[in-house]
Short mmCIF file of C-alpha atoms in Angstrom, two decimals:
data_model
loop_
_atom_site.label_atom_id
_atom_site.label_comp_id
_atom_site.label_asym_id
_atom_site.label_seq_id
_atom_site.Cartn_x
_atom_site.Cartn_y
_atom_site.Cartn_z
CA UNK A 1 0.00 0.00 0.00
CA UNK A 2 1.39 3.38 -0.96
CA UNK A 3 0.50 7.00 -0.39
CA UNK A 4 1.62 10.02 -2.39
CA UNK A 5 3.93 12.48 -0.65
CA UNK A 6 5.29 15.76 -1.98
CA UNK A 7 9.02 16.45 -1.54
CA UNK A 8 10.58 19.54 -3.12
CA UNK A 9 7.81 20.03 -5.71
CA UNK A 10 7.79 16.34 -6.74
CA UNK A 11 5.38 13.54 -5.89
CA UNK A 12 6.65 10.19 -4.65
CA UNK A 13 4.68 7.00 -3.95
CA UNK A 14 5.75 6.12 -0.40
CA UNK A 15 5.15 2.63 0.99
CA UNK A 16 3.41 2.32 4.34
CA UNK A 17 5.82 -0.57 4.96
CA UNK A 18 9.01 1.11 6.23
CA UNK A 19 11.18 -1.64 4.66
CA UNK A 20 10.65 -0.03 1.24
CA UNK A 21 12.12 3.27 0.05
CA UNK A 22 10.08 5.94 -1.77
CA UNK A 23 9.87 5.41 -5.53
CA UNK A 24 11.36 8.17 -7.65
CA UNK A 25 9.19 9.03 -10.63
CA UNK A 26 10.54 10.95 -13.60
CA UNK A 27 8.37 13.26 -15.64
CA UNK A 28 8.62 10.82 -18.56
CA UNK A 29 7.42 7.83 -16.44
CA UNK A 30 3.89 6.47 -16.54
CA UNK A 31 2.01 5.96 -13.27
CA UNK A 32 -1.10 3.75 -13.14
CA UNK A 33 -3.21 3.41 -10.00
CA UNK A 34 -5.03 0.09 -9.53
CA UNK A 35 -7.64 0.39 -6.81
CA UNK A 36 -8.26 2.53 -3.79
CA UNK A 37 -7.81 1.79 -0.09
CA UNK A 38 -10.80 2.70 2.06
CA UNK A 39 -9.16 1.85 5.37
CA UNK A 40 -6.55 -0.26 7.07
CA UNK A 41 -6.45 -2.27 10.26
CA UNK A 42 -3.75 -3.74 12.42
CA UNK A 43 -3.72 -6.76 14.69
CA UNK A 44 -4.81 -4.65 17.70
CA UNK A 45 -8.08 -3.82 15.89
CA UNK A 46 -9.13 -7.48 15.58
CA UNK A 47 -9.29 -9.38 18.88
CA UNK A 48 -7.96 -12.98 18.87
CA UNK A 49 -6.66 -12.75 15.28
CA UNK A 50 -3.03 -13.34 14.33
CA UNK A 51 -1.59 -11.79 11.16
#
């Protein structure tokens, strides 16, 4: 899952998983978005469930 962040007048898709670095996009690159996230949960939100 990614979110768009603006750094120095550029947009970068940034992963919500900290193991992954932001993706640099050049002006000549193509960016396609497949789907939309309506919410997220973590293991504390679901009692007795192990991820």
